[in-house]
PDB file of C-alpha atoms in Angstrom:
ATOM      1  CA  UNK A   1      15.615 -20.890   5.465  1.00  0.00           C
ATOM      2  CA  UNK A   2      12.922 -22.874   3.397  1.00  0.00           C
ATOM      3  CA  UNK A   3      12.027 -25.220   6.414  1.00  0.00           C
ATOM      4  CA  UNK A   4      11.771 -21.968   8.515  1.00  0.00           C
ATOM      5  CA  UNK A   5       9.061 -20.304   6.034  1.00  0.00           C
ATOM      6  CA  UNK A   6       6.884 -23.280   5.457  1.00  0.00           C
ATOM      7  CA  UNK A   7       7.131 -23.612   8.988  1.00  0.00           C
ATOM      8  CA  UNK A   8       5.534 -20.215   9.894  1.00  0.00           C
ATOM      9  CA  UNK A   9       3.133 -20.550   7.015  1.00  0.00           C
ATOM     10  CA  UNK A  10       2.458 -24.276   8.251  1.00  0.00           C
ATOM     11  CA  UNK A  11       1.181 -22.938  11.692  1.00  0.00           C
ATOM     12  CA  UNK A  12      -1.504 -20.507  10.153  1.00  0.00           C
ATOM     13  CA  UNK A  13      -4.969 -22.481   9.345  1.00  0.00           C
ATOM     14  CA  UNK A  14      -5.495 -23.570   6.034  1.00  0.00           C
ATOM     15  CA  UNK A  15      -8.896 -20.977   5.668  1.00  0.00           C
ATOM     16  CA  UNK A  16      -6.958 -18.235   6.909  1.00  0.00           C
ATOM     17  CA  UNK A  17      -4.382 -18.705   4.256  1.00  0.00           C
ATOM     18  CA  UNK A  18      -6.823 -18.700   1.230  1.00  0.00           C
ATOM     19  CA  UNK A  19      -8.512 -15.572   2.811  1.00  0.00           C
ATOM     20  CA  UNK A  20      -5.726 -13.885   2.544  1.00  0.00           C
ATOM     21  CA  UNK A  21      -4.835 -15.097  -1.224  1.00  0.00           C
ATOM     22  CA  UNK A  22      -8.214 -14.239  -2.284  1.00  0.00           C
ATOM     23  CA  UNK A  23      -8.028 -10.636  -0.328  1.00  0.00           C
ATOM     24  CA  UNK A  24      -4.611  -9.874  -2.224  1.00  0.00           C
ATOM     25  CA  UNK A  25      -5.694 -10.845  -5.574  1.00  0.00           C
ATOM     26  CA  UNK A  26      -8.582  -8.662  -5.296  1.00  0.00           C
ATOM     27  CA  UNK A  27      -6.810  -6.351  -3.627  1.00  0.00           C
ATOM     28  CA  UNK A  28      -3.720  -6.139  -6.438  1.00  0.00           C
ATOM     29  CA  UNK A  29      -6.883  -5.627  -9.275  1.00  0.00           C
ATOM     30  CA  UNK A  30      -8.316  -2.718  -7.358  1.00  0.00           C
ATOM     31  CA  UNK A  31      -5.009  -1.401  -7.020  1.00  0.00           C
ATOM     32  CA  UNK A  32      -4.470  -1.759 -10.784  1.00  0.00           C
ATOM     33  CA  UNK A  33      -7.619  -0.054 -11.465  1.00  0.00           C
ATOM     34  CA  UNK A  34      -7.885   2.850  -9.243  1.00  0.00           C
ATOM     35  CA  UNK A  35      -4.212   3.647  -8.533  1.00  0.00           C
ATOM     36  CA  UNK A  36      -4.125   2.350  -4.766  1.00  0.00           C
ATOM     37  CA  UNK A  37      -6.446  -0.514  -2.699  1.00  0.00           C
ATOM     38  CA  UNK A  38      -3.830  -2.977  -1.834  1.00  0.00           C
ATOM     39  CA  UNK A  39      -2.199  -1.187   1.158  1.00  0.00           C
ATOM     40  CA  UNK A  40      -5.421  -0.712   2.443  1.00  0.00           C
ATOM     41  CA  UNK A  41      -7.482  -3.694   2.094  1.00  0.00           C
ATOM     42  CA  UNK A  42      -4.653  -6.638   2.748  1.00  0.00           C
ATOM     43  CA  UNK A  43      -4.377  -4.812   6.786  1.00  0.00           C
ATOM     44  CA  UNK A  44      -8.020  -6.195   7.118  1.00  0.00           C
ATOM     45  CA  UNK A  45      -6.973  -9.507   6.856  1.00  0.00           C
ATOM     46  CA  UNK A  46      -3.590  -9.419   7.944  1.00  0.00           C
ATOM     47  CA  UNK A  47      -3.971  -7.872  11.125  1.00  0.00           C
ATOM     48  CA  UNK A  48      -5.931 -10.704  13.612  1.00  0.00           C
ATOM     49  CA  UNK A  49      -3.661 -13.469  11.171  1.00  0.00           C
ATOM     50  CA  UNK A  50      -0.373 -12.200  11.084  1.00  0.00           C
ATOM     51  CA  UNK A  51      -0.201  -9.672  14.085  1.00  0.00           C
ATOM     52  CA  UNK A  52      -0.478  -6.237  13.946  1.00  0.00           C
ATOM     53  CA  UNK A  53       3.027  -5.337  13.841  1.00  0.00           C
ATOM     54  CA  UNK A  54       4.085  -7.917  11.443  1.00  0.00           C
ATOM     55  CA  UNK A  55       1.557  -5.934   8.949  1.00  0.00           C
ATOM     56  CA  UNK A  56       3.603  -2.904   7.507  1.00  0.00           C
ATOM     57  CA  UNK A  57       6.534  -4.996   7.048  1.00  0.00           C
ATOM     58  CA  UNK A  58       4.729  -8.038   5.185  1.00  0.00           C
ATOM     59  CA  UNK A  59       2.747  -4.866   3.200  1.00  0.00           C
ATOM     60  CA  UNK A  60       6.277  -3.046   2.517  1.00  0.00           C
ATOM     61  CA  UNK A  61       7.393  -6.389   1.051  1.00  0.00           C
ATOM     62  CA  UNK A  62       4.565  -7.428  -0.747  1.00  0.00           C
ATOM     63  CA  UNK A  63       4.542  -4.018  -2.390  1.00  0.00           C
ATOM     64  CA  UNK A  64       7.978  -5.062  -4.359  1.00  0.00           C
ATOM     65  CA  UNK A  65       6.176  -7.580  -6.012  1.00  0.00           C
ATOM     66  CA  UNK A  66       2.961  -5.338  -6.677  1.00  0.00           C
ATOM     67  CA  UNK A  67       4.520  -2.101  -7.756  1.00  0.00           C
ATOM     68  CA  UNK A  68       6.867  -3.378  -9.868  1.00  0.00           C
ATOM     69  CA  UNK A  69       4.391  -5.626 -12.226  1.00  0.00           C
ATOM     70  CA  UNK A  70       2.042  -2.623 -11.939  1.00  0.00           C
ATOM     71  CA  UNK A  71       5.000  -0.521 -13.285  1.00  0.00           C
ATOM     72  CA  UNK A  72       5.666  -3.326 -16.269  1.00  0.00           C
ATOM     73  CA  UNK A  73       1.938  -3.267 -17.284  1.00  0.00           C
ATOM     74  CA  UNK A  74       1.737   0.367 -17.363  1.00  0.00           C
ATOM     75  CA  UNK A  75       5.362   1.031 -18.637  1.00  0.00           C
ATOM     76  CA  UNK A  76       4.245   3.775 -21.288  1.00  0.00           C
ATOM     77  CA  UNK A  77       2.463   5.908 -19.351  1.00  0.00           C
ATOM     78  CA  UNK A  78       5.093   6.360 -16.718  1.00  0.00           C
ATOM     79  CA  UNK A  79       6.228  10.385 -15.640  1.00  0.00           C
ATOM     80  CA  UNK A  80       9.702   9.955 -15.044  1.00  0.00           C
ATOM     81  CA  UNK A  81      10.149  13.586 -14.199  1.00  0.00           C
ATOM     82  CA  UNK A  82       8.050  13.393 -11.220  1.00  0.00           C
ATOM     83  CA  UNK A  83       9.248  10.309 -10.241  1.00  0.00           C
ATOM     84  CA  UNK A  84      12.361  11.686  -9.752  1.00  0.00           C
ATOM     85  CA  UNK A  85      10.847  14.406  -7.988  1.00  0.00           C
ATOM     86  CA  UNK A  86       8.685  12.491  -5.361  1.00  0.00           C
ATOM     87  CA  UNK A  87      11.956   9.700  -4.516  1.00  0.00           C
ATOM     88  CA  UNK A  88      14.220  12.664  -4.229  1.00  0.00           C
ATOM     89  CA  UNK A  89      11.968  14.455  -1.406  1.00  0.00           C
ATOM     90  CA  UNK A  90      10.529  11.072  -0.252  1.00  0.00           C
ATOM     91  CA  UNK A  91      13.660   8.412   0.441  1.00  0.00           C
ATOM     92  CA  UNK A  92      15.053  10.165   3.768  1.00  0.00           C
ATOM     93  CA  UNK A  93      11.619  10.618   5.229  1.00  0.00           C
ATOM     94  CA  UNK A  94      10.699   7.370   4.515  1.00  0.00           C
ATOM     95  CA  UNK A  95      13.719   5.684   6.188  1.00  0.00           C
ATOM     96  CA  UNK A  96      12.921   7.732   8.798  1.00  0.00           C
ATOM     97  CA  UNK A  97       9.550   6.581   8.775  1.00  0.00           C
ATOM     98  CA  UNK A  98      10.161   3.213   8.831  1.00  0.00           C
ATOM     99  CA  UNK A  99      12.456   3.250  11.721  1.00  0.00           C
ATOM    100  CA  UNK A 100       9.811   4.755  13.617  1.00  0.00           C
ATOM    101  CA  UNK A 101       7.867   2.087  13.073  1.00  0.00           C
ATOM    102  CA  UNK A 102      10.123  -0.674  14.247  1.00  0.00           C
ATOM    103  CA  UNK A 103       9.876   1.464  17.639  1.00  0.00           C
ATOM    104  CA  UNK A 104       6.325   0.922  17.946  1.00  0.00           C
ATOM    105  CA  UNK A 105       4.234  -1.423  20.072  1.00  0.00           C
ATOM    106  CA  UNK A 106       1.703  -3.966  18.896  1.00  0.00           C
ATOM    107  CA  UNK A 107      -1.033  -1.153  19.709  1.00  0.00           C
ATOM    108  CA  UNK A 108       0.790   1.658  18.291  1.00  0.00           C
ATOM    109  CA  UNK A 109       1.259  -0.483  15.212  1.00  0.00           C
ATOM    110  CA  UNK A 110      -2.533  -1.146  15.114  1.00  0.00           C
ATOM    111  CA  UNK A 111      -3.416   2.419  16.096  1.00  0.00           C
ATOM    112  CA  UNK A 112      -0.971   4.143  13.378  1.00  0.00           C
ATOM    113  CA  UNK A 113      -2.490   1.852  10.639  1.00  0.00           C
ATOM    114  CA  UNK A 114      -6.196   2.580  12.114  1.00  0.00           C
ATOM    115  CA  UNK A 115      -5.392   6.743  11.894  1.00  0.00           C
ATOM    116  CA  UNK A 116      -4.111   6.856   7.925  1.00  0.00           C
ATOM    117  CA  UNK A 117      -7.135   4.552   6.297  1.00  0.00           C
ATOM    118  CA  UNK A 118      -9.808   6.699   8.604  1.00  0.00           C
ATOM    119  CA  UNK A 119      -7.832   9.927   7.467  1.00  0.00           C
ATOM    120  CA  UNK A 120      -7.340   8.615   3.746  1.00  0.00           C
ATOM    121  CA  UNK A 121     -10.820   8.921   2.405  1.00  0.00           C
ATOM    122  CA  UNK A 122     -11.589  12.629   3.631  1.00  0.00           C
ATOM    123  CA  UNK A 123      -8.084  13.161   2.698  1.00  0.00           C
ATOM    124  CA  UNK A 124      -8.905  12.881  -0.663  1.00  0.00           C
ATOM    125  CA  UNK A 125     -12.339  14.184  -1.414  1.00  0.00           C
ATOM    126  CA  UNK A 126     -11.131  17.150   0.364  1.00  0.00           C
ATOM    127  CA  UNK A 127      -8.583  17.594  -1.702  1.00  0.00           C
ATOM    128  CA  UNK A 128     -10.923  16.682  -5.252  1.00  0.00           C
ATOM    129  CA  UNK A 129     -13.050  19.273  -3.977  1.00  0.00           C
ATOM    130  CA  UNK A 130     -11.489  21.933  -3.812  1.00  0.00           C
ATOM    131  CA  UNK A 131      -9.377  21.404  -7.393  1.00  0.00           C
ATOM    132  CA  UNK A 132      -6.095  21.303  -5.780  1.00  0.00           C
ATOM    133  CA  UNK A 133      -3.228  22.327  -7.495  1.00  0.00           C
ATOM    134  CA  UNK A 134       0.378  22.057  -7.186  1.00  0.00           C
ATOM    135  CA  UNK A 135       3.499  22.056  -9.231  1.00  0.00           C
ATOM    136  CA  UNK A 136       6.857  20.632  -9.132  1.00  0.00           C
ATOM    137  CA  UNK A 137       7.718  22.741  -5.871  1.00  0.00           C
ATOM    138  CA  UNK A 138       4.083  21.833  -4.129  1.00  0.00           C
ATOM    139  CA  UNK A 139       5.045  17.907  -5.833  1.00  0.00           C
ATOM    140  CA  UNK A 140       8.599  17.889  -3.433  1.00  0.00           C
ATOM    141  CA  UNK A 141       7.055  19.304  -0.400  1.00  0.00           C
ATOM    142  CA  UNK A 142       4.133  17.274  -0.432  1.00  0.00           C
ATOM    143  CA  UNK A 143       6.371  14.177  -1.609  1.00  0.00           C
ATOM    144  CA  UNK A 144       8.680  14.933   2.402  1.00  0.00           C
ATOM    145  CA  UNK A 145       5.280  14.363   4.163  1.00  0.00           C
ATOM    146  CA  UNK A 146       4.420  11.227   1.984  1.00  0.00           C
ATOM    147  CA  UNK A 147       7.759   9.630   2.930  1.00  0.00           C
ATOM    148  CA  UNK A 148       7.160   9.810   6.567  1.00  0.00           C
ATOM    149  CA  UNK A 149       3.818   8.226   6.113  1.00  0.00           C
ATOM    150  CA  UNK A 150       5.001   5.344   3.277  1.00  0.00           C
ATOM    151  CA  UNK A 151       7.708   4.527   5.758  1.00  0.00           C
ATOM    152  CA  UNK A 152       5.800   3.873   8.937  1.00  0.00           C
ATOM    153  CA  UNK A 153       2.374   2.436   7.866  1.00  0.00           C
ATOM    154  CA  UNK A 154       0.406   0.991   5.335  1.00  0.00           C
ATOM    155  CA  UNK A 155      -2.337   2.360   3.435  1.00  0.00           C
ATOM    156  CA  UNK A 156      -0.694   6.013   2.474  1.00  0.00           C
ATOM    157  CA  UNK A 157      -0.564   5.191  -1.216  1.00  0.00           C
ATOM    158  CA  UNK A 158      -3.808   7.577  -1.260  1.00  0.00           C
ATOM    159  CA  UNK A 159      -1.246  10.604  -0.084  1.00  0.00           C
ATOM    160  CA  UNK A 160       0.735  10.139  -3.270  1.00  0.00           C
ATOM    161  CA  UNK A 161      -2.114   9.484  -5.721  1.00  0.00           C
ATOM    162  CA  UNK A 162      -3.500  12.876  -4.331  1.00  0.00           C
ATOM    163  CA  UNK A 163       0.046  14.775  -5.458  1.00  0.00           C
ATOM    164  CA  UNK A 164      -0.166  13.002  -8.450  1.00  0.00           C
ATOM    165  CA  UNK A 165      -3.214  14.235  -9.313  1.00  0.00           C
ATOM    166  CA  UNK A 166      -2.674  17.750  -8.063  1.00  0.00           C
ATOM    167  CA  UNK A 167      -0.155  18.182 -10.196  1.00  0.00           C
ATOM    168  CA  UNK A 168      -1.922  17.254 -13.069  1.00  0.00           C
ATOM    169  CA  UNK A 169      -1.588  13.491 -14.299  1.00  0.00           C
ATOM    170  CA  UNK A 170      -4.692  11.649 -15.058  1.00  0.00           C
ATOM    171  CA  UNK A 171      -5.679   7.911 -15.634  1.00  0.00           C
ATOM    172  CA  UNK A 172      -3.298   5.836 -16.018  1.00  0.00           C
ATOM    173  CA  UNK A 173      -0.433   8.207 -16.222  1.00  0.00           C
ATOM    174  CA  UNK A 174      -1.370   8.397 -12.285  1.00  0.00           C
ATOM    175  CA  UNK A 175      -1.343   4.791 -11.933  1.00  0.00           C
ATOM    176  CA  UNK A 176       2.006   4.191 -13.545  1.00  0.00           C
ATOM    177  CA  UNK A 177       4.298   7.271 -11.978  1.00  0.00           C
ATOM    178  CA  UNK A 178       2.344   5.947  -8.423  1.00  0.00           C
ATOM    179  CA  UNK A 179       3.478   2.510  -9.000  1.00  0.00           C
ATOM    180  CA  UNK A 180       7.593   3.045 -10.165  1.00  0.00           C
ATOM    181  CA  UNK A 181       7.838   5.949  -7.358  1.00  0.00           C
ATOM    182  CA  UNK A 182       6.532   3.456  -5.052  1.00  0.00           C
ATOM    183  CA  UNK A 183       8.809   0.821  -6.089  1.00  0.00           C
ATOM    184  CA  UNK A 184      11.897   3.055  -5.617  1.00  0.00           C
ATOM    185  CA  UNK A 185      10.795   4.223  -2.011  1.00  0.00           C
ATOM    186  CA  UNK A 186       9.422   0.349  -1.022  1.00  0.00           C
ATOM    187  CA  UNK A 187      13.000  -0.601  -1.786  1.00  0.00           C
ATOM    188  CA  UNK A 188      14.496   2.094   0.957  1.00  0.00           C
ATOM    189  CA  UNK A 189      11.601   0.712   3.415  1.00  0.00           C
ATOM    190  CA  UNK A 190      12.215  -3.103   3.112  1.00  0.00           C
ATOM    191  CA  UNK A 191      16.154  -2.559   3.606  1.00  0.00           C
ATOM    192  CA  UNK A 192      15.587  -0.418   6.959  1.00  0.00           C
ATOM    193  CA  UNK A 193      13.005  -3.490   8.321  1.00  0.00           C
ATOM    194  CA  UNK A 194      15.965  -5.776   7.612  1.00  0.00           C
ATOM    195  CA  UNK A 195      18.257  -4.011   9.180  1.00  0.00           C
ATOM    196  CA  UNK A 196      15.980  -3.447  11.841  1.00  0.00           C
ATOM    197  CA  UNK A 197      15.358  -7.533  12.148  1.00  0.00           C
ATOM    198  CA  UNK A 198      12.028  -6.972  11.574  1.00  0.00           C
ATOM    199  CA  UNK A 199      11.718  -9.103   8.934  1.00  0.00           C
ATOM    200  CA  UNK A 200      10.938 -12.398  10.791  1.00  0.00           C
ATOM    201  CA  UNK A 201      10.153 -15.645   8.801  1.00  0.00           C
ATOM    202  CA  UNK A 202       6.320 -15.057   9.415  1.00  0.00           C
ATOM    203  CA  UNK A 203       6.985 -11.653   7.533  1.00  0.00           C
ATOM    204  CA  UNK A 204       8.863 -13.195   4.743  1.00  0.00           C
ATOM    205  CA  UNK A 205       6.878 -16.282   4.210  1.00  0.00           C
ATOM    206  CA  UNK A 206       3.482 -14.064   4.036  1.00  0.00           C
ATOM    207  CA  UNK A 207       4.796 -11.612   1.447  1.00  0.00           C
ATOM    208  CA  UNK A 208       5.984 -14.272  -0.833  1.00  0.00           C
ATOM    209  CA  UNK A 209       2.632 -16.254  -1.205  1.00  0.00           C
ATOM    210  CA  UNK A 210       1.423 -12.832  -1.312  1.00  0.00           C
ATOM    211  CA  UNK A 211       3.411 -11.863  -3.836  1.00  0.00           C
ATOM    212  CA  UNK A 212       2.993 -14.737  -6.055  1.00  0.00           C
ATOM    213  CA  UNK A 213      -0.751 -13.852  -5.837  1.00  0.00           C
ATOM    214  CA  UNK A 214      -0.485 -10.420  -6.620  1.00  0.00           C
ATOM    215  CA  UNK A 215       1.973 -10.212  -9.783  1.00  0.00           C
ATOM    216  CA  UNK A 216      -0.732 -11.513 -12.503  1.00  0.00           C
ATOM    217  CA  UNK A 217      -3.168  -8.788 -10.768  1.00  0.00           C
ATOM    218  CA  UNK A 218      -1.737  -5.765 -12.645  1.00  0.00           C
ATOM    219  CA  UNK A 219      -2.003  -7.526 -16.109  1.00  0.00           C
ATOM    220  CA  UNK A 220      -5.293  -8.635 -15.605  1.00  0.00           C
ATOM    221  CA  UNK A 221      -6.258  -4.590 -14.155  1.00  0.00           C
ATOM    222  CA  UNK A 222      -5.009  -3.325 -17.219  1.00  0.00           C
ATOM    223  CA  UNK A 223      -6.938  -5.653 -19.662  1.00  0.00           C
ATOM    224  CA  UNK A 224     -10.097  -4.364 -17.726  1.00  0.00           C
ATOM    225  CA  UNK A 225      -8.968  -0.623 -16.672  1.00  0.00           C
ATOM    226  CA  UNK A 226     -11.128   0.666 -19.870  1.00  0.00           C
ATOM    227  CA  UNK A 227     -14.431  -1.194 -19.108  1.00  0.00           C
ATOM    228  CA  UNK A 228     -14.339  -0.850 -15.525  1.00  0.00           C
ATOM    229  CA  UNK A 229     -16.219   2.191 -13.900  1.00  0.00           C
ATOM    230  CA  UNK A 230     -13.451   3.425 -11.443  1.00  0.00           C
ATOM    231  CA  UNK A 231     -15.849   5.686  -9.814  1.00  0.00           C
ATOM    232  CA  UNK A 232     -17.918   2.972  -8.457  1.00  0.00           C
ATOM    233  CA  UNK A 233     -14.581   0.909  -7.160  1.00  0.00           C
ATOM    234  CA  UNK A 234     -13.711   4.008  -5.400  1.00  0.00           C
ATOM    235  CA  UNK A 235     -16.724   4.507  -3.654  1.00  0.00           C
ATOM    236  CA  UNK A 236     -16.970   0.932  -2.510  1.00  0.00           C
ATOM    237  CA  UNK A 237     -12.852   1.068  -1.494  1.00  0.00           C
ATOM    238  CA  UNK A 238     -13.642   3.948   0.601  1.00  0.00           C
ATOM    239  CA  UNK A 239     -16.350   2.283   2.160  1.00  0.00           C
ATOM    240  CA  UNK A 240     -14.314  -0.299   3.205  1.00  0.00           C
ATOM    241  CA  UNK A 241     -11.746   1.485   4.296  1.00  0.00           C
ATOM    242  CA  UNK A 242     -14.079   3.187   6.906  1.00  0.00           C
ATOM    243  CA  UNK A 243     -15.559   0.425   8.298  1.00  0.00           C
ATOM    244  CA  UNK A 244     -11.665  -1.531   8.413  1.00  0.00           C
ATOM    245  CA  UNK A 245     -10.300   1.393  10.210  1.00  0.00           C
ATOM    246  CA  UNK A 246     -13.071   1.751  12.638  1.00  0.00           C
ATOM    247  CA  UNK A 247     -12.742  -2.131  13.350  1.00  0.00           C
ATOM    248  CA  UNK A 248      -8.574  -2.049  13.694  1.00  0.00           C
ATOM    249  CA  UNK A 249      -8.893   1.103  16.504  1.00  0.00           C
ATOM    250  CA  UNK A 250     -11.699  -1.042  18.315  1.00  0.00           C
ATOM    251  CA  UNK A 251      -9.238  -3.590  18.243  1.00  0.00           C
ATOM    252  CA  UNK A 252      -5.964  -1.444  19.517  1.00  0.00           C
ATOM    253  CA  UNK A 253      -7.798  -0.157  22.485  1.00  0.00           C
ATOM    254  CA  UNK A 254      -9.657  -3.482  23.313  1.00  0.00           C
ATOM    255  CA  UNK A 255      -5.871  -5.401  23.989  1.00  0.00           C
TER     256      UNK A 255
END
C-alpha cells in the first residue's frame, strides 16, 4: 500500500507538489479564520494536478484532517445542540450526495464544482443582506439541502456557515459548530467514496500530504483569529472564488 502511494505521488512534478502544500496551508488558515476557504481554494490547484474527478474525494478526505483540528482548537465554543441538528437532517442527503457524485463524468465533476463556488458568494451576501433568520426548524430544513451539496462537491461549506449564522451564532461559535458538524458528515462522505472505489491511491496519497499540511493550520488561525480583519479575508476569498469558478467551467466545456 505504501509503495502504491509514493508511487502516485512520485509521478506528479516536484513544483506541482509544493503548490499544492503551500495552497492547503493557506488554505487551512483562511478556513480557521473565516469559518470556510479550504473547500474552495484547494479545487484551484487540484483540478489540472489531480483530475477533476479525483477532487471531491481527495477534498472529502482532507477535510477529516482539517475539521477535526479545527474542532480541537476551537473546542469551547462548540454548539452541540445544533450540531446535532444539522447531522441529523444532513447524513442521508449527504450519502446520497456523494453517490451521485461517483456517477458523474470528468466534466460533470468539473462543472458541479464550477456551479457551487460561482453560486457561493451571492449565496451569501444575499442572505447577509437581507438579515436572515431561522430557527431550529429553518436549521433542519436548510441542514437536508446542505447534505446533498456536502456530499457531491466541494466548496459548500459556505451553505452551512450561512445556517449557522441565520440562526444566530457568531465568531467563533460559527467556526467551531461548522467544523465538528462537518467532521461528523465528512465521515458519512469518505465511507460512501470507499465503498464506491473511488478512493484510488492518487486520492489517498494527496489527502495525506494534504493533511499533514493542514492540521497545524487551525492552531496557528486561532492564535491570529483576534488580530486578523476577517472582513478583508472574505472579500479577497470571494474574489477568488469568482475568478476559480469562472476558470474550472472554461475548462469543463473546453475538454
Amino acid at each position: 500500500m505504501f509503495d502504491s502511494l509514493y508511487a502516485a505521488l512520485a509521478a506528479v512534478p516536484p513544483a506541482e507538489l509544493v503548490l499544492v502544500a503551500v495552497m492547503a496551508f493557506v488554505a487551512s488558515l483562511i478556513g480557521g479564520v473565516a469559518g470556510y476557504g479550504t473547500g474552495v481554494l484547494m479545487p484551484l490547484v487540484l483540478v489540472p494536478i489531480a483530475e477533476p474527478e479525483n477532487v471531491v474525494p481527495i477534498v472529502g478526505m482532507t477535510a477529516l484532517f482539517t475539521n477535526p483540528s479545527r474542532a480541537v482548537a476551537f473546542r469551547e465554543y462548540i454548539d452541540w445542540r445544533r450540531v446535532g441538528i444539522v447531522a441529523a437532517c444532513a447524513l442521508p442527503t449527504c450519502i446520497l450526495g456523494a453517490y451521485g457524485f461517483t456517477r458523474l463524468t470528468g466534466r460533470g465533476a468539473l462543472i458541479v464544482i464550477a456551479c457551487t463556488l460561482l453560486a457561493s458568494v451571492p449565496l451569501r451576501r444575499i442572505l447577509q443582506s437581507r438579515g436572515f433568520v431561522i430557527g431550529d426548524r429553518g436549521l433542519g430544513i436548510g441542514a437536508v439541502g446542505y447534505g446533498v451539496l456536502v456530499g457531491g462537491t466541494s466548496g459548500s461549506g459556505i451553505v452551512l456557515l450561512s445556517l449557522l449564522l441565520a440562526c444566530g451564532l457568531t465568531g467563533r461559535a460559527v467556526v467551531a459548530t461548522d467544523a465538528m458538524v462537518s467532521v461528523i458528515v465528512g465521515i458519512a462522505k469518505v465511507s460512501v467514496f470507499g465503498i464506491a472505489g473511488v478512493l484510488t491511491p492518487k486520492v489517498i496519497a494527496f489527502a495525506l500530504m494534504i493533511g499533514v499540511v493542514v492540521v497545524p493550520g487551525a492552531f496557528i488561525a486561532k492564535a491570529l483569529v483576534e488580530r486578523m480583519p476577517v472582513r478583508v479575508h472574505t472579500a479577497i476569498l470571494d474574489g477568488v472564488i469568482i475568478i476559480g469558478g469562472v476558470f474550472l467551467m472554461w475548462n469543463a466545456f473546453a475538454r
